[in-house]
Amino acid sequence: MEQFKRIGITGRQGRSHIVDTLKRLVTFLESRNVDIVVDESLSDILPSPQTKTFSRSTMGQNSDLVIVIGGDGSLLGAGRELSAYDVPVLGVNRGRLGFLTDVSPDELEPRIGEILDGQYSMESRFLLEARVERDGQLIGQGDALNDVVLHPGVSTKIIEFELFIDDQYVYCQRSDGLIIATPTGSTAYALSGGGPIMHPKIDAMVLVPMHPHMLTSRPLVVSGDSELKLVINEGNEIHPRISFDGQVDIKLAPDDTITISKKAKKLKLVHPMTHNFYEACRSKLRWYQQN
């Protein structure tokens, strides 16, 4: 097991409820003689002005582990950026659901202590990358840990687009859009759209139509190594959008092409030894339990 001697800390900016957790975490790590670096965006709420602060990218390059304090959205944002530096990431949940941030604030010290002692598991989660081209020119790109979503933006009109998988024509669809989710994202927006839950170890993507015009349109699971291509039909009356984890957005135009594939760099997620995917589903999704 890797030893974490320098730990970076980041979290959601402007969220006052992370202050107590941040102070507890810094105090505990200092008691364990760990070298601490904190995201400079959190500098105004640090318990000590002597604590070192860096940009998130510098922190990713120089840390053995980065702890994210916040909800799943905070970890999604940090994970997309930190995956480039091959640094493991651990989430402390200060949000609602907490599928990715699985250390509870109530168990902060014992769980972090166990991880520092080498009692943890680590897994890799793949991300998606998308490129948007217009008239053969790249106009935008983005990464997603959960999902890439084609949607109409503020309009209520249907989008018409064509889907190709590995250069093979699949269909022309009229709908409110399409969710392309990783196994990580299968318990997020894709789930609310009727998509299946996929175990994180599965190497696959799921495509979930959003309110399709044809009731026979159903979620489709494809290989994680597939290359997807969406072509916005010229006849569309609206300019739809493509979003990445619901946090980054690109405005599209008729005849734009979006190419989506697996990103080469993966995100390393650290979990306490108590972590269990099925238990997380059971508790977060409120599955009924029998004695």
mmCIF file of C-alpha atoms in Angstrom:
data_model
loop_
_atom_site.group_PDB
_atom_site.id
_atom_site.type_symbol
_atom_site.label_atom_id
_atom_site.label_comp_id
_atom_site.label_asym_id
_atom_site.label_seq_id
_atom_site.Cartn_x
_atom_site.Cartn_y
_atom_site.Cartn_z
ATOM 1 C CA MET A 1 0.000 0.000 0.000
ATOM 2 C CA GLU A 2 1.126 3.532 -0.772
ATOM 3 C CA GLN A 3 2.061 5.762 2.154
ATOM 4 C CA PHE A 4 0.511 9.197 2.047
ATOM 5 C CA LYS A 5 3.119 11.614 3.416
ATOM 6 C CA ARG A 6 1.923 14.792 1.676
ATOM 7 C CA ILE A 7 -1.836 15.294 1.492
ATOM 8 C CA GLY A 8 -3.678 17.971 -0.435
ATOM 9 C CA ILE A 9 -7.088 19.250 0.638
ATOM 10 C CA THR A 10 -9.683 20.825 -1.629
ATOM 11 C CA GLY A 11 -13.429 21.363 -1.587
ATOM 12 C CA ARG A 12 -16.357 23.404 -2.756
ATOM 13 C CA GLN A 13 -15.661 27.125 -2.666
ATOM 14 C CA GLY A 14 -18.136 29.319 -0.833
ATOM 15 C CA ARG A 15 -19.675 26.503 1.208
ATOM 16 C CA SER A 16 -19.589 27.536 4.875
ATOM 17 C CA HIS A 17 -20.597 24.098 6.175
ATOM 18 C CA ILE A 18 -17.228 22.608 5.199
ATOM 19 C CA VAL A 19 -15.336 24.934 7.563
ATOM 20 C CA ASP A 20 -15.657 22.727 10.659
ATOM 21 C CA THR A 21 -14.724 19.594 8.712
ATOM 22 C CA LEU A 22 -11.726 21.352 7.154
ATOM 23 C CA LYS A 23 -10.456 22.508 10.549
ATOM 24 C CA ARG A 24 -10.894 19.035 12.064
ATOM 25 C CA LEU A 25 -9.130 17.429 9.126
ATOM 26 C CA VAL A 26 -6.161 19.827 9.244
ATOM 27 C CA THR A 27 -5.833 19.400 13.019
ATOM 28 C CA PHE A 28 -5.943 15.594 12.746
ATOM 29 C CA LEU A 29 -3.430 15.423 9.887
ATOM 30 C CA GLU A 30 -1.067 17.717 11.787
ATOM 31 C CA SER A 31 -1.312 15.371 14.795
ATOM 32 C CA ARG A 32 -0.174 12.553 12.476
ATOM 33 C CA ASN A 33 2.797 14.641 11.262
ATOM 34 C CA VAL A 34 1.503 14.711 7.693
ATOM 35 C CA ASP A 35 2.677 17.442 5.329
ATOM 36 C CA ILE A 36 -0.461 19.374 4.329
ATOM 37 C CA VAL A 37 -1.157 21.557 1.297
ATOM 38 C CA VAL A 38 -4.524 23.212 0.767
ATOM 39 C CA ASP A 39 -6.293 24.491 -2.327
ATOM 40 C CA GLU A 40 -5.681 28.244 -2.437
ATOM 41 C CA SER A 41 -9.401 28.809 -2.985
ATOM 42 C CA LEU A 42 -9.953 27.708 0.644
ATOM 43 C CA SER A 43 -7.261 29.963 2.123
ATOM 44 C CA ASP A 44 -9.771 32.341 3.737
ATOM 45 C CA ILE A 45 -11.221 29.592 5.972
ATOM 46 C CA LEU A 46 -7.996 27.884 7.059
ATOM 47 C CA PRO A 47 -7.481 27.408 10.816
ATOM 48 C CA SER A 48 -3.841 28.537 10.568
ATOM 49 C CA PRO A 49 -2.279 31.163 8.283
ATOM 50 C CA GLN A 50 0.913 29.042 8.244
ATOM 51 C CA THR A 51 -0.788 26.252 6.258
ATOM 52 C CA LYS A 52 0.684 25.993 2.765
ATOM 53 C CA THR A 53 -1.671 26.739 -0.133
ATOM 54 C CA PHE A 54 -1.284 25.945 -3.822
ATOM 55 C CA SER A 55 -3.371 25.976 -6.954
ATOM 56 C CA ARG A 56 -5.266 22.725 -7.533
ATOM 57 C CA SER A 57 -2.995 21.757 -10.413
ATOM 58 C CA THR A 58 0.177 22.341 -8.361
ATOM 59 C CA MET A 59 -1.374 20.423 -5.473
ATOM 60 C CA GLY A 60 -2.131 17.511 -7.824
ATOM 61 C CA GLN A 61 1.450 17.427 -9.039
ATOM 62 C CA ASN A 62 2.974 17.468 -5.551
ATOM 63 C CA SER A 63 0.629 15.391 -3.338
ATOM 64 C CA ASP A 64 0.475 11.677 -2.535
ATOM 65 C CA LEU A 65 -3.273 11.946 -1.867
ATOM 66 C CA VAL A 66 -5.922 14.651 -2.275
ATOM 67 C CA ILE A 67 -8.919 14.766 0.064
ATOM 68 C CA VAL A 68 -12.040 16.468 -1.301
ATOM 69 C CA ILE A 69 -14.489 17.901 1.250
ATOM 70 C CA GLY A 70 -17.988 18.330 -0.178
ATOM 71 C CA GLY A 71 -20.619 16.433 -2.107
ATOM 72 C CA ASP A 72 -20.349 14.306 -5.213
ATOM 73 C CA GLY A 73 -20.359 17.453 -7.344
ATOM 74 C CA SER A 74 -17.242 18.700 -5.568
ATOM 75 C CA LEU A 75 -15.478 15.419 -6.212
ATOM 76 C CA LEU A 76 -16.553 15.416 -9.866
ATOM 77 C CA GLY A 77 -15.019 18.835 -10.421
ATOM 78 C CA ALA A 78 -11.813 17.988 -8.571
ATOM 79 C CA GLY A 79 -11.591 14.516 -10.096
ATOM 80 C CA ARG A 80 -11.726 15.779 -13.681
ATOM 81 C CA GLU A 81 -8.753 18.049 -13.005
ATOM 82 C CA LEU A 82 -6.733 15.770 -10.718
ATOM 83 C CA SER A 83 -6.973 12.698 -12.960
ATOM 84 C CA ALA A 84 -4.285 14.268 -15.144
ATOM 85 C CA TYR A 85 -1.736 13.963 -12.314
ATOM 86 C CA ASP A 86 -2.305 10.320 -11.364
ATOM 87 C CA VAL A 87 -2.892 11.332 -7.728
ATOM 88 C CA PRO A 88 -5.354 9.261 -5.628
ATOM 89 C CA VAL A 89 -8.483 11.081 -4.414
ATOM 90 C CA LEU A 90 -10.582 10.522 -1.286
ATOM 91 C CA GLY A 91 -13.982 12.112 -0.646
ATOM 92 C CA VAL A 92 -15.342 13.368 2.692
ATOM 93 C CA ASN A 93 -19.090 13.776 2.333
ATOM 94 C CA ARG A 94 -20.575 17.176 3.106
ATOM 95 C CA GLY A 95 -23.272 16.881 0.451
ATOM 96 C CA ARG A 96 -26.485 14.909 0.076
ATOM 97 C CA LEU A 97 -26.169 11.501 -1.569
ATOM 98 C CA GLY A 98 -22.445 10.832 -1.364
ATOM 99 C CA PHE A 99 -21.897 7.953 -3.816
ATOM 100 C CA LEU A 100 -18.329 9.129 -4.395
ATOM 101 C CA THR A 101 -17.591 10.892 -1.117
ATOM 102 C CA ASP A 102 -17.880 7.947 1.221
ATOM 103 C CA VAL A 103 -16.159 9.127 4.431
ATOM 104 C CA SER A 104 -18.761 10.468 6.837
ATOM 105 C CA PRO A 105 -17.804 13.589 8.874
ATOM 106 C CA ASP A 106 -18.889 11.671 11.998
ATOM 107 C CA GLU A 107 -16.159 9.116 11.306
ATOM 108 C CA LEU A 108 -13.542 11.504 9.958
ATOM 109 C CA GLU A 109 -10.664 10.818 12.338
ATOM 110 C CA PRO A 110 -10.919 6.993 12.609
ATOM 111 C CA ARG A 111 -11.424 6.492 8.870
ATOM 112 C CA ILE A 112 -8.627 8.872 7.835
ATOM 113 C CA GLY A 113 -6.424 7.275 10.487
ATOM 114 C CA GLU A 114 -7.025 3.814 9.043
ATOM 115 C CA ILE A 115 -6.191 5.070 5.555
ATOM 116 C CA LEU A 116 -2.942 6.624 6.795
ATOM 117 C CA ASP A 117 -2.143 3.253 8.380
ATOM 118 C CA GLY A 118 -2.544 1.542 5.017
ATOM 119 C CA GLN A 119 -6.026 0.141 5.559
ATOM 120 C CA TYR A 120 -7.821 1.191 2.391
ATOM 121 C CA SER A 121 -8.811 0.016 -1.077
ATOM 122 C CA MET A 122 -8.149 1.814 -4.340
ATOM 123 C CA GLU A 123 -9.937 1.609 -7.661
ATOM 124 C CA SER A 124 -9.686 3.315 -11.026
ATOM 125 C CA ARG A 125 -12.632 5.066 -12.666
ATOM 126 C CA PHE A 126 -12.500 6.024 -16.335
ATOM 127 C CA LEU A 127 -13.614 9.388 -17.667
ATOM 128 C CA LEU A 128 -15.127 10.406 -20.977
ATOM 129 C CA GLU A 129 -13.691 13.049 -23.260
ATOM 130 C CA ALA A 130 -15.646 14.852 -25.955
ATOM 131 C CA ARG A 131 -14.676 17.069 -28.872
ATOM 132 C CA VAL A 132 -17.078 19.419 -30.646
ATOM 133 C CA GLU A 133 -16.339 20.250 -34.280
ATOM 134 C CA ARG A 134 -17.985 22.796 -36.560
ATOM 135 C CA ASP A 135 -17.146 22.891 -40.270
ATOM 136 C CA GLY A 136 -14.193 20.607 -39.539
ATOM 137 C CA GLN A 137 -12.766 22.909 -36.856
ATOM 138 C CA LEU A 138 -12.524 22.154 -33.129
ATOM 139 C CA ILE A 139 -14.668 24.662 -31.215
ATOM 140 C CA GLY A 140 -14.704 23.068 -27.757
ATOM 141 C CA GLN A 141 -13.905 20.010 -25.682
ATOM 142 C CA GLY A 142 -14.456 18.663 -22.184
ATOM 143 C CA ASP A 143 -14.105 15.717 -19.819
ATOM 144 C CA ALA A 144 -16.676 13.966 -17.653
ATOM 145 C CA LEU A 145 -16.443 11.488 -14.802
ATOM 146 C CA ASN A 146 -20.213 10.953 -14.643
ATOM 147 C CA ASP A 147 -21.763 11.842 -17.974
ATOM 148 C CA VAL A 148 -21.798 13.797 -21.187
ATOM 149 C CA VAL A 149 -25.309 15.069 -21.890
ATOM 150 C CA LEU A 150 -26.833 16.447 -25.065
ATOM 151 C CA HIS A 151 -29.795 18.640 -24.048
ATOM 152 C CA PRO A 152 -31.928 21.486 -25.417
ATOM 153 C CA GLY A 153 -30.803 24.097 -22.881
ATOM 154 C CA VAL A 154 -33.606 26.559 -22.112
ATOM 155 C CA SER A 155 -35.702 25.478 -25.093
ATOM 156 C CA THR A 156 -38.587 23.015 -24.888
ATOM 157 C CA LYS A 157 -38.237 21.890 -28.497
ATOM 158 C CA ILE A 158 -37.080 18.420 -29.511
ATOM 159 C CA ILE A 159 -33.552 17.834 -30.815
ATOM 160 C CA GLU A 160 -32.989 15.732 -33.910
ATOM 161 C CA PHE A 161 -29.593 14.055 -34.144
ATOM 162 C CA GLU A 162 -27.839 11.029 -35.601
ATOM 163 C CA LEU A 163 -25.806 8.524 -33.587
ATOM 164 C CA PHE A 164 -22.817 6.556 -34.877
ATOM 165 C CA ILE A 165 -20.889 3.973 -32.805
ATOM 166 C CA ASP A 166 -17.438 3.006 -34.075
ATOM 167 C CA ASP A 167 -18.388 4.600 -37.424
ATOM 168 C CA GLN A 168 -21.487 2.416 -37.716
ATOM 169 C CA TYR A 169 -24.814 4.200 -38.125
ATOM 170 C CA VAL A 170 -27.186 3.422 -35.223
ATOM 171 C CA TYR A 171 -30.214 5.700 -35.566
ATOM 172 C CA CYS A 172 -31.657 9.139 -36.128
ATOM 173 C CA GLN A 173 -33.423 10.166 -32.956
ATOM 174 C CA ARG A 174 -35.868 12.932 -32.052
ATOM 175 C CA SER A 175 -35.860 13.512 -28.295
ATOM 176 C CA ASP A 176 -34.984 15.953 -25.530
ATOM 177 C CA GLY A 177 -31.416 14.697 -25.781
ATOM 178 C CA LEU A 178 -29.109 11.861 -24.834
ATOM 179 C CA ILE A 179 -27.178 10.949 -21.668
ATOM 180 C CA ILE A 180 -23.878 9.132 -22.192
ATOM 181 C CA ALA A 181 -22.778 7.848 -18.789
ATOM 182 C CA THR A 182 -19.823 5.960 -17.352
ATOM 183 C CA PRO A 183 -20.389 3.246 -14.716
ATOM 184 C CA THR A 184 -19.640 5.982 -12.156
ATOM 185 C CA GLY A 185 -22.413 8.123 -13.650
ATOM 186 C CA SER A 186 -24.899 5.275 -13.919
ATOM 187 C CA THR A 187 -26.162 6.084 -10.393
ATOM 188 C CA ALA A 188 -26.582 9.777 -11.226
ATOM 189 C CA TYR A 189 -28.569 11.558 -13.983
ATOM 190 C CA ALA A 190 -28.699 8.424 -16.152
ATOM 191 C CA LEU A 191 -30.475 6.544 -13.369
ATOM 192 C CA SER A 192 -33.221 9.176 -13.171
ATOM 193 C CA GLY A 193 -33.673 8.795 -16.923
ATOM 194 C CA GLY A 194 -34.340 5.064 -16.608
ATOM 195 C CA GLY A 195 -30.829 3.775 -17.239
ATOM 196 C CA PRO A 196 -29.335 0.684 -15.564
ATOM 197 C CA ILE A 197 -27.003 0.697 -12.569
ATOM 198 C CA MET A 198 -23.558 -0.513 -13.636
ATOM 199 C CA HIS A 199 -20.907 -1.796 -11.251
ATOM 200 C CA PRO A 200 -17.856 0.528 -11.261
ATOM 201 C CA LYS A 201 -15.600 -2.293 -12.510
ATOM 202 C CA ILE A 202 -17.577 -2.725 -15.733
ATOM 203 C CA ASP A 203 -15.823 -1.355 -18.819
ATOM 204 C CA ALA A 204 -18.878 0.064 -20.546
ATOM 205 C CA MET A 205 -20.902 3.174 -21.325
ATOM 206 C CA VAL A 206 -24.667 3.512 -21.225
ATOM 207 C CA LEU A 207 -26.647 5.704 -23.630
ATOM 208 C CA VAL A 208 -29.965 6.872 -22.180
ATOM 209 C CA PRO A 209 -32.443 8.731 -24.453
ATOM 210 C CA MET A 210 -34.222 11.658 -22.797
ATOM 211 C CA HIS A 211 -37.961 11.562 -23.507
ATOM 212 C CA PRO A 212 -37.575 10.055 -27.005
ATOM 213 C CA HIS A 213 -40.290 10.656 -29.589
ATOM 214 C CA MET A 214 -40.394 6.892 -30.268
ATOM 215 C CA LEU A 215 -41.316 4.762 -27.259
ATOM 216 C CA THR A 216 -39.171 1.924 -28.632
ATOM 217 C CA SER A 217 -36.003 3.935 -27.908
ATOM 218 C CA ARG A 218 -34.343 2.328 -24.890
ATOM 219 C CA PRO A 219 -31.039 2.616 -22.996
ATOM 220 C CA LEU A 220 -28.136 0.999 -24.809
ATOM 221 C CA VAL A 221 -24.992 -0.370 -23.136
ATOM 222 C CA VAL A 222 -21.846 -0.405 -25.291
ATOM 223 C CA SER A 223 -18.169 -1.203 -24.805
ATOM 224 C CA GLY A 224 -16.123 1.337 -22.886
ATOM 225 C CA ASP A 225 -13.690 1.368 -25.815
ATOM 226 C CA SER A 226 -16.356 2.515 -28.273
ATOM 227 C CA GLU A 227 -16.155 5.846 -30.062
ATOM 228 C CA LEU A 228 -19.484 7.645 -30.250
ATOM 229 C CA LYS A 229 -20.368 10.345 -32.732
ATOM 230 C CA LEU A 230 -23.413 12.601 -32.493
ATOM 231 C CA VAL A 231 -24.358 14.759 -35.478
ATOM 232 C CA ILE A 232 -26.851 17.575 -34.897
ATOM 233 C CA ASN A 233 -29.176 17.593 -37.899
ATOM 234 C CA GLU A 234 -29.234 20.704 -40.065
ATOM 235 C CA GLY A 235 -33.011 21.045 -39.732
ATOM 236 C CA ASN A 236 -32.962 21.755 -35.994
ATOM 237 C CA GLU A 237 -34.684 24.984 -34.999
ATOM 238 C CA ILE A 238 -32.738 25.335 -31.756
ATOM 239 C CA HIS A 239 -29.105 25.478 -30.688
ATOM 240 C CA PRO A 240 -28.790 22.636 -28.156
ATOM 241 C CA ARG A 241 -25.981 22.230 -25.629
ATOM 242 C CA ILE A 242 -23.561 19.563 -24.528
ATOM 243 C CA SER A 243 -22.678 19.432 -20.826
ATOM 244 C CA PHE A 244 -20.003 17.628 -18.828
ATOM 245 C CA ASP A 245 -21.028 16.369 -15.378
ATOM 246 C CA GLY A 246 -23.623 19.159 -15.406
ATOM 247 C CA GLN A 247 -20.831 21.649 -14.616
ATOM 248 C CA VAL A 248 -19.308 22.647 -17.984
ATOM 249 C CA ASP A 249 -21.424 23.603 -20.980
ATOM 250 C CA ILE A 250 -20.846 24.145 -24.734
ATOM 251 C CA LYS A 251 -23.444 25.697 -27.046
ATOM 252 C CA LEU A 252 -24.001 23.761 -30.261
ATOM 253 C CA ALA A 253 -25.334 24.626 -33.708
ATOM 254 C CA PRO A 254 -27.009 22.576 -36.451
ATOM 255 C CA ASP A 255 -24.542 20.302 -38.291
ATOM 256 C CA ASP A 256 -22.068 20.236 -35.354
ATOM 257 C CA THR A 257 -20.379 16.904 -34.638
ATOM 258 C CA ILE A 258 -19.612 15.638 -31.115
ATOM 259 C CA THR A 259 -17.124 12.775 -30.743
ATOM 260 C CA ILE A 260 -17.076 10.972 -27.378
ATOM 261 C CA SER A 261 -14.635 8.320 -26.187
ATOM 262 C CA LYS A 262 -12.853 7.020 -23.105
ATOM 263 C CA LYS A 263 -10.127 9.294 -21.752
ATOM 264 C CA ALA A 264 -6.659 7.750 -21.472
ATOM 265 C CA LYS A 265 -6.045 9.030 -17.921
ATOM 266 C CA LYS A 266 -8.129 7.474 -15.165
ATOM 267 C CA LEU A 267 -9.095 8.746 -11.725
ATOM 268 C CA LYS A 268 -7.786 6.813 -8.717
ATOM 269 C CA LEU A 269 -10.381 6.690 -5.935
ATOM 270 C CA VAL A 270 -9.420 5.724 -2.387
ATOM 271 C CA HIS A 271 -12.046 4.066 -0.165
ATOM 272 C CA PRO A 272 -12.063 3.006 3.499
ATOM 273 C CA MET A 273 -12.000 -0.752 3.997
ATOM 274 C CA THR A 274 -15.654 -0.520 5.043
ATOM 275 C CA HIS A 275 -16.702 0.667 1.576
ATOM 276 C CA ASN A 276 -19.090 -1.633 -0.288
ATOM 277 C CA PHE A 277 -20.758 -0.673 -3.577
ATOM 278 C CA TYR A 278 -23.910 -2.679 -2.919
ATOM 279 C CA GLU A 279 -24.261 -1.305 0.588
ATOM 280 C CA ALA A 280 -23.916 2.187 -0.889
ATOM 281 C CA CYS A 281 -26.726 1.411 -3.351
ATOM 282 C CA ARG A 282 -28.831 -0.027 -0.555
ATOM 283 C CA SER A 283 -28.434 2.980 1.733
ATOM 284 C CA LYS A 284 -28.278 5.826 -0.817
ATOM 285 C CA LEU A 285 -31.101 4.534 -3.021
ATOM 286 C CA ARG A 286 -33.147 3.305 -0.059
ATOM 287 C CA TRP A 287 -33.562 -0.244 -1.265
ATOM 288 C CA TYR A 288 -35.810 -2.219 1.031
ATOM 289 C CA GLN A 289 -34.012 -4.599 3.335
ATOM 290 C CA GLN A 290 -35.243 -7.834 4.828
ATOM 291 C CA ASN A 291 -34.053 -9.269 8.106
#
